[in-house]
mmCIF file with all atom_site columns, C-alpha atoms in Angstrom:
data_model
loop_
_atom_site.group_PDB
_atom_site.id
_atom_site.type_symbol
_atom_site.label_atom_id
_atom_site.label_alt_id
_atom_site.label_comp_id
_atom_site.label_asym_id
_atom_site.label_entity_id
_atom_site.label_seq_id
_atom_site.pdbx_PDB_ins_code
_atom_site.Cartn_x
_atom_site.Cartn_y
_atom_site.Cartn_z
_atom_site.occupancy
_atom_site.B_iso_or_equiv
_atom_site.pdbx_formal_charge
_atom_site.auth_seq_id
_atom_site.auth_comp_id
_atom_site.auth_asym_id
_atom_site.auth_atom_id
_atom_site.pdbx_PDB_model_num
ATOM 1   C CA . UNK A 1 1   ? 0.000   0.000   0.000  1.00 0.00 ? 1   UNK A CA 1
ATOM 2   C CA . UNK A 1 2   ? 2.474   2.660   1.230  1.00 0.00 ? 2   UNK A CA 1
ATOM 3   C CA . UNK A 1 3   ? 5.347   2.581   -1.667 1.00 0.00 ? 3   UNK A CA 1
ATOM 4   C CA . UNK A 1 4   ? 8.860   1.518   -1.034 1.00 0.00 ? 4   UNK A CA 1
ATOM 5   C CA . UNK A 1 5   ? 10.790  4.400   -1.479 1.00 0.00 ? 5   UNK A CA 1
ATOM 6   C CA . UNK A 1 6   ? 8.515   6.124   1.272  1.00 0.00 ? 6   UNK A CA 1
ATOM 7   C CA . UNK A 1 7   ? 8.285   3.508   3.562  1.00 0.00 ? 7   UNK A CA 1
ATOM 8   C CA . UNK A 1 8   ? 11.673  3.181   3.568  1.00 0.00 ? 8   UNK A CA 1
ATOM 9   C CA . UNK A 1 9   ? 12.154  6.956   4.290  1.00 0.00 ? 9   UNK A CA 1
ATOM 10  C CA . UNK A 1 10  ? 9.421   6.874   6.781  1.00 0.00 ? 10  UNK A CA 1
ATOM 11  C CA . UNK A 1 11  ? 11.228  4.113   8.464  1.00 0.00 ? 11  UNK A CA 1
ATOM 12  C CA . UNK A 1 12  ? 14.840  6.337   8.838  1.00 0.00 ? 12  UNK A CA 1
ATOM 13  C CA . UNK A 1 13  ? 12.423  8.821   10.430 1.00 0.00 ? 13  UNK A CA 1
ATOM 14  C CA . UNK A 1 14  ? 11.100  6.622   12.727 1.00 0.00 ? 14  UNK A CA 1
ATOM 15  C CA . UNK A 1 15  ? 14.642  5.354   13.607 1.00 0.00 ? 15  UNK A CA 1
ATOM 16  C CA . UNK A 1 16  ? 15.940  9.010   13.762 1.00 0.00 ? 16  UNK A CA 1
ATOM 17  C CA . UNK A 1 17  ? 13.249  9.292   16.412 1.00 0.00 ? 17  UNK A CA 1
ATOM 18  C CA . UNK A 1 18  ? 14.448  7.026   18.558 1.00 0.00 ? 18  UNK A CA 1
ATOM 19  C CA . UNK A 1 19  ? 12.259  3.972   17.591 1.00 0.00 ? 19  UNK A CA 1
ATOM 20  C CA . UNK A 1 20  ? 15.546  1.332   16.709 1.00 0.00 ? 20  UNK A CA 1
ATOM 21  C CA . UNK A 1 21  ? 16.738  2.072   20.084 1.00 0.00 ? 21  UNK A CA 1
ATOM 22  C CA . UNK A 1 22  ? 13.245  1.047   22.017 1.00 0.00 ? 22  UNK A CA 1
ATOM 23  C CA . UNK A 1 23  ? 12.241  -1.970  23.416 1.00 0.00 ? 23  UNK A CA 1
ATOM 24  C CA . UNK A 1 24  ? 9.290   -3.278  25.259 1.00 0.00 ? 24  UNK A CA 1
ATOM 25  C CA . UNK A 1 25  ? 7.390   -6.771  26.211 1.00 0.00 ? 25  UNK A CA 1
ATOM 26  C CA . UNK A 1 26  ? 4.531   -8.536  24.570 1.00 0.00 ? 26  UNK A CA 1
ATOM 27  C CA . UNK A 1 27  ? 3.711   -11.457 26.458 1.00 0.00 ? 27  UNK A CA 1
ATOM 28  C CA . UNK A 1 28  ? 7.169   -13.709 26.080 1.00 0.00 ? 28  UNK A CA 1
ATOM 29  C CA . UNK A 1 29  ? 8.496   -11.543 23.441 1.00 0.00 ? 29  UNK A CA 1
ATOM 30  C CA . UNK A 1 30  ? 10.731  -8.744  23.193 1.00 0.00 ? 30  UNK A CA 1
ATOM 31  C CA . UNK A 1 31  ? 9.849   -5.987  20.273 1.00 0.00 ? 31  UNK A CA 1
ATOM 32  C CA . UNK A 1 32  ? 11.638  -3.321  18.912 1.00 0.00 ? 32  UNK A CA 1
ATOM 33  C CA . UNK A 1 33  ? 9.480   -0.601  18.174 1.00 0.00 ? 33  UNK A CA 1
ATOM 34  C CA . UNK A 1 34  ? 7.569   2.675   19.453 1.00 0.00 ? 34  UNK A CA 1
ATOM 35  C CA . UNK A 1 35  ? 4.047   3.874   19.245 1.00 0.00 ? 35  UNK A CA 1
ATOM 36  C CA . UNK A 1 36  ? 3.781   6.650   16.927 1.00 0.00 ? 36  UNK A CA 1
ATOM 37  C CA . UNK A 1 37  ? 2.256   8.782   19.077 1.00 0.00 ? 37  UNK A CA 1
ATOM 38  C CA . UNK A 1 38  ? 5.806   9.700   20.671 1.00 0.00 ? 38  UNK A CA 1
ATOM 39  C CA . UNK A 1 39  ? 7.468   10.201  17.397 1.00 0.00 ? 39  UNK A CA 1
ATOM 40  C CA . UNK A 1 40  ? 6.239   13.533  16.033 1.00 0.00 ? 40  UNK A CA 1
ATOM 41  C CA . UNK A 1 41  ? 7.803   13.651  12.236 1.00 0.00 ? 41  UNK A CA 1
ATOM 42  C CA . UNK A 1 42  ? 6.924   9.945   12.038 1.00 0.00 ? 42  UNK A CA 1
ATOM 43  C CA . UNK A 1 43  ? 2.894   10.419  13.465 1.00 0.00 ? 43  UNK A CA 1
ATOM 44  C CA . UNK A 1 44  ? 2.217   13.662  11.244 1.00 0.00 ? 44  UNK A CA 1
ATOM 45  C CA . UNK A 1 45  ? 3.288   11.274  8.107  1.00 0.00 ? 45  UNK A CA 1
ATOM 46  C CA . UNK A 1 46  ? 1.435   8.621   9.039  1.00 0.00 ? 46  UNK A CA 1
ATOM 47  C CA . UNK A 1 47  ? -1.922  10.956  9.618  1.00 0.00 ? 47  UNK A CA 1
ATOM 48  C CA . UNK A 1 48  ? -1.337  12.355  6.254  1.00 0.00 ? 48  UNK A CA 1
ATOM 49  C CA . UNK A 1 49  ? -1.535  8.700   4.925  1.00 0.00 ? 49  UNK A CA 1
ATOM 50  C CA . UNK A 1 50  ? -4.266  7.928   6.549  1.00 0.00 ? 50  UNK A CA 1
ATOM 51  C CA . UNK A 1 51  ? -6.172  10.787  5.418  1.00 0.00 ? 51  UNK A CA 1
ATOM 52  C CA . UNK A 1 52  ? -4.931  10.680  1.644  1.00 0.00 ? 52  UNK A CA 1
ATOM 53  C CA . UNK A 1 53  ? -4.551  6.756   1.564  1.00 0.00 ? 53  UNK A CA 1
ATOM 54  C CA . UNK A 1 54  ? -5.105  4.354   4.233  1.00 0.00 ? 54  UNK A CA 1
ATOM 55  C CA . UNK A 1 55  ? -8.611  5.649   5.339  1.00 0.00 ? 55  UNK A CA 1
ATOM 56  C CA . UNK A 1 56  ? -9.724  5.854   1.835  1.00 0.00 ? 56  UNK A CA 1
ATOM 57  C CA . UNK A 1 57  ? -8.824  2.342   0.725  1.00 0.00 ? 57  UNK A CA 1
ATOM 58  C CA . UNK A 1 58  ? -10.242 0.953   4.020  1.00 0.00 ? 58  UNK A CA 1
ATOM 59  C CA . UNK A 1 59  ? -13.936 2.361   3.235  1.00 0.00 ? 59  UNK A CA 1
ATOM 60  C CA . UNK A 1 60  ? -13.402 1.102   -0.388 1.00 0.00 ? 60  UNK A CA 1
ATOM 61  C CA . UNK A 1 61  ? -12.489 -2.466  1.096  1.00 0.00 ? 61  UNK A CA 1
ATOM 62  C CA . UNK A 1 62  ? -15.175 -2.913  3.494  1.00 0.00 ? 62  UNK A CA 1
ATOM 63  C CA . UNK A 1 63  ? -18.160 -0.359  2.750  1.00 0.00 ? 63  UNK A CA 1
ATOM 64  C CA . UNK A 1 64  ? -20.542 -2.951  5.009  1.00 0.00 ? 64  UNK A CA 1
ATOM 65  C CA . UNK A 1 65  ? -19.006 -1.711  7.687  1.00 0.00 ? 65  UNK A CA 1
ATOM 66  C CA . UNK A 1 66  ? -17.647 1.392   7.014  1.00 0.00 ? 66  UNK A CA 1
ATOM 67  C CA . UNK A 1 67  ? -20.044 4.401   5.646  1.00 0.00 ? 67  UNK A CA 1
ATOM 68  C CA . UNK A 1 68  ? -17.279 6.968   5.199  1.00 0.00 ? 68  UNK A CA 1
ATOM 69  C CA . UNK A 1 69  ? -13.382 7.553   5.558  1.00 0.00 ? 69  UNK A CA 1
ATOM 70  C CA . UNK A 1 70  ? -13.916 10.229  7.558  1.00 0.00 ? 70  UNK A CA 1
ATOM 71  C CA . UNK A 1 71  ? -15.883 8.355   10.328 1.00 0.00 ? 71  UNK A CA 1
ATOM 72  C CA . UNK A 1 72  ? -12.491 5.867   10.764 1.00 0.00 ? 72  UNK A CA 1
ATOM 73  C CA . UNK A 1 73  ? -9.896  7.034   13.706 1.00 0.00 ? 73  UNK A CA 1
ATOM 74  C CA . UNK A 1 74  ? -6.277  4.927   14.552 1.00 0.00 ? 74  UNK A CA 1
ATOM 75  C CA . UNK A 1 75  ? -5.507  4.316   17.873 1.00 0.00 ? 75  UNK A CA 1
ATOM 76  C CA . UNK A 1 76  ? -2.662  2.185   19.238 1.00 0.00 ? 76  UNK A CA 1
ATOM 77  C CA . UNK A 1 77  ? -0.222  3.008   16.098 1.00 0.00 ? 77  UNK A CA 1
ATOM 78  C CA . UNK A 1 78  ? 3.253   1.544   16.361 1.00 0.00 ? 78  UNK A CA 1
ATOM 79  C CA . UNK A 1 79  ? 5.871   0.869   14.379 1.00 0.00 ? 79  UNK A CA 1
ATOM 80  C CA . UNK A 1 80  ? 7.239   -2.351  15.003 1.00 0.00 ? 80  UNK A CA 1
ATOM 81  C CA . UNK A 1 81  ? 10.995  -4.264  14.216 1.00 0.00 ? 81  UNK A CA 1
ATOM 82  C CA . UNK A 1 82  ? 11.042  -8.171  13.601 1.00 0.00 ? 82  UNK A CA 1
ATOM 83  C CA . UNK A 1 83  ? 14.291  -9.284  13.563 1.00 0.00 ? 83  UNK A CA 1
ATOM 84  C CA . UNK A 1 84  ? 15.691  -13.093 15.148 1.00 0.00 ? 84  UNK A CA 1
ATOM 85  C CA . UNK A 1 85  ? 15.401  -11.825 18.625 1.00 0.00 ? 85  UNK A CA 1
ATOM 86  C CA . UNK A 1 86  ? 12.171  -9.885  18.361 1.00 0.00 ? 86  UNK A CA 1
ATOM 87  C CA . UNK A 1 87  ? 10.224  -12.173 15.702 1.00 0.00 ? 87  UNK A CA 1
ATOM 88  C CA . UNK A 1 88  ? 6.962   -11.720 16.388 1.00 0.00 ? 88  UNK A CA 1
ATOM 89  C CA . UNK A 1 89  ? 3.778   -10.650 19.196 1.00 0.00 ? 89  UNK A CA 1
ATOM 90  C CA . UNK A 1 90  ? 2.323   -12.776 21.524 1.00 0.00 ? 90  UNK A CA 1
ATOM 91  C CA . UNK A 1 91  ? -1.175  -13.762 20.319 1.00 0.00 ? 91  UNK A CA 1
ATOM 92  C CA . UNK A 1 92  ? -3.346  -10.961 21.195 1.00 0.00 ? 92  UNK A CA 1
ATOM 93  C CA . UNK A 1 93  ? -6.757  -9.928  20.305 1.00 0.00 ? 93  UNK A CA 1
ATOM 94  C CA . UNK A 1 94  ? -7.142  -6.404  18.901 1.00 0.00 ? 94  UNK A CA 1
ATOM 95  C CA . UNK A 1 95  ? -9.825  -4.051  20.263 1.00 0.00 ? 95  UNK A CA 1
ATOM 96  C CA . UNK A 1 96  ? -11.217 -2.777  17.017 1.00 0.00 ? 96  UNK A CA 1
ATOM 97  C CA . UNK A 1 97  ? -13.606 -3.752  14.278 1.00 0.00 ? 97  UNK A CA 1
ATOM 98  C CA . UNK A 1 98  ? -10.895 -3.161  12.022 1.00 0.00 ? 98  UNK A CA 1
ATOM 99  C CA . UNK A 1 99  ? -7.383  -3.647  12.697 1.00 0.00 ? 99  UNK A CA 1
ATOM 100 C CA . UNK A 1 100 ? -4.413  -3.242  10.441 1.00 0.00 ? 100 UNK A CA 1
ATOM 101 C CA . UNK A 1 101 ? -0.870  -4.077  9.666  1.00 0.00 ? 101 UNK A CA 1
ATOM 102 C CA . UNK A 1 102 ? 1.218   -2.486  6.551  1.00 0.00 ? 102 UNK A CA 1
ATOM 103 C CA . UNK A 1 103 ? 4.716   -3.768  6.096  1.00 0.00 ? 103 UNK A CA 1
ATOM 104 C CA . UNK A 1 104 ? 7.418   -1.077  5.577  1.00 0.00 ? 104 UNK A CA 1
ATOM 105 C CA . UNK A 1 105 ? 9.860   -3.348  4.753  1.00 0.00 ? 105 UNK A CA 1
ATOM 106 C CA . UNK A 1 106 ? 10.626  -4.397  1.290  1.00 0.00 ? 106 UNK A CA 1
ATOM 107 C CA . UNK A 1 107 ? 9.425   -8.379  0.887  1.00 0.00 ? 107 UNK A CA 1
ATOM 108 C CA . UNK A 1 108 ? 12.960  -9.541  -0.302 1.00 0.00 ? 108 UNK A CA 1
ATOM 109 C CA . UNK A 1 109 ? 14.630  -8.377  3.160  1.00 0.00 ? 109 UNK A CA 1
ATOM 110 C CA . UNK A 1 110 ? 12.535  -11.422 4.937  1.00 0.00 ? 110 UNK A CA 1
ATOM 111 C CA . UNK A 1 111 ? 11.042  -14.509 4.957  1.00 0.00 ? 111 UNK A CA 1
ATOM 112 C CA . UNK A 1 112 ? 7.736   -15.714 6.774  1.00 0.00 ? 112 UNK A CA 1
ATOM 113 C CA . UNK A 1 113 ? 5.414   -13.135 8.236  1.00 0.00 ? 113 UNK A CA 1
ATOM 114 C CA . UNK A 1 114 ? 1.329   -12.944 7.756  1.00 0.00 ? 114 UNK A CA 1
ATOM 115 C CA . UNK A 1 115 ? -0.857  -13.290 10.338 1.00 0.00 ? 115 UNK A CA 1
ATOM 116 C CA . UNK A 1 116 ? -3.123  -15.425 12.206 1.00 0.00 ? 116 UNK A CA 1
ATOM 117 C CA . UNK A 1 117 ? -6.926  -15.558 12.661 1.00 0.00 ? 117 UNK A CA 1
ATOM 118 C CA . UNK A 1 118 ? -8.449  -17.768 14.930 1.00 0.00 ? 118 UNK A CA 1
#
């Protein structure tokens, strides 16, 4: 959805921000990551995405549930770093009726990923 070259760049913001450095638990696991709400550069280009893109494509997806771009919000936005010591979350159940991930990394620099529905 978001393209390469500016995911990548949004990524070196986020890291310029402090988010590389960051850790914190989920269940057994140890991510690397922040929530976007304490990066400023990094949440200001992500609400301009979701106001231009993300919102827009949502309501396009799922109209049964969702009259309007403008009546979808994001809460609990971070930006998250898999890597061999922080490969994935602990099974969780989001709050929302939606909830979304977008990869900002290009395919070729992993393997595995997706995620499970039970």
């Amino acid at each position: 959805l978001i393209p390469p070259d500016e995911a990548e760049a949004a990524v070196a913001v986020a890291n310029e921000e402090g988010m590389s450095s960051n850790e914190y638990a989920s269940g057994k696991y140890k991510l690397g990551g922040d929530w976007v709400k304490k990066m400023p550069r990094t949440r200001a280009w992500f609400n301009s995405r979701l106001e231009s893109l993300i919102f827009p494509t949502i309501a396009a997806l799922f109209p049964e549930i969702v009259s309007s771009a403008s009546v979808l919000r994001a809460h609990s936005v971070a930006i998250l770093k898999y890597n061999s010591s922080h490969p994935r979350t602990d099974v969780h159940v989001d709050d929302g009726i939606l909830a979304m991930t977008l990869a900002l990394s290009p395919r070729a620099n992993y393997t595995g990923g997706g995620t499970f529905f039970e």
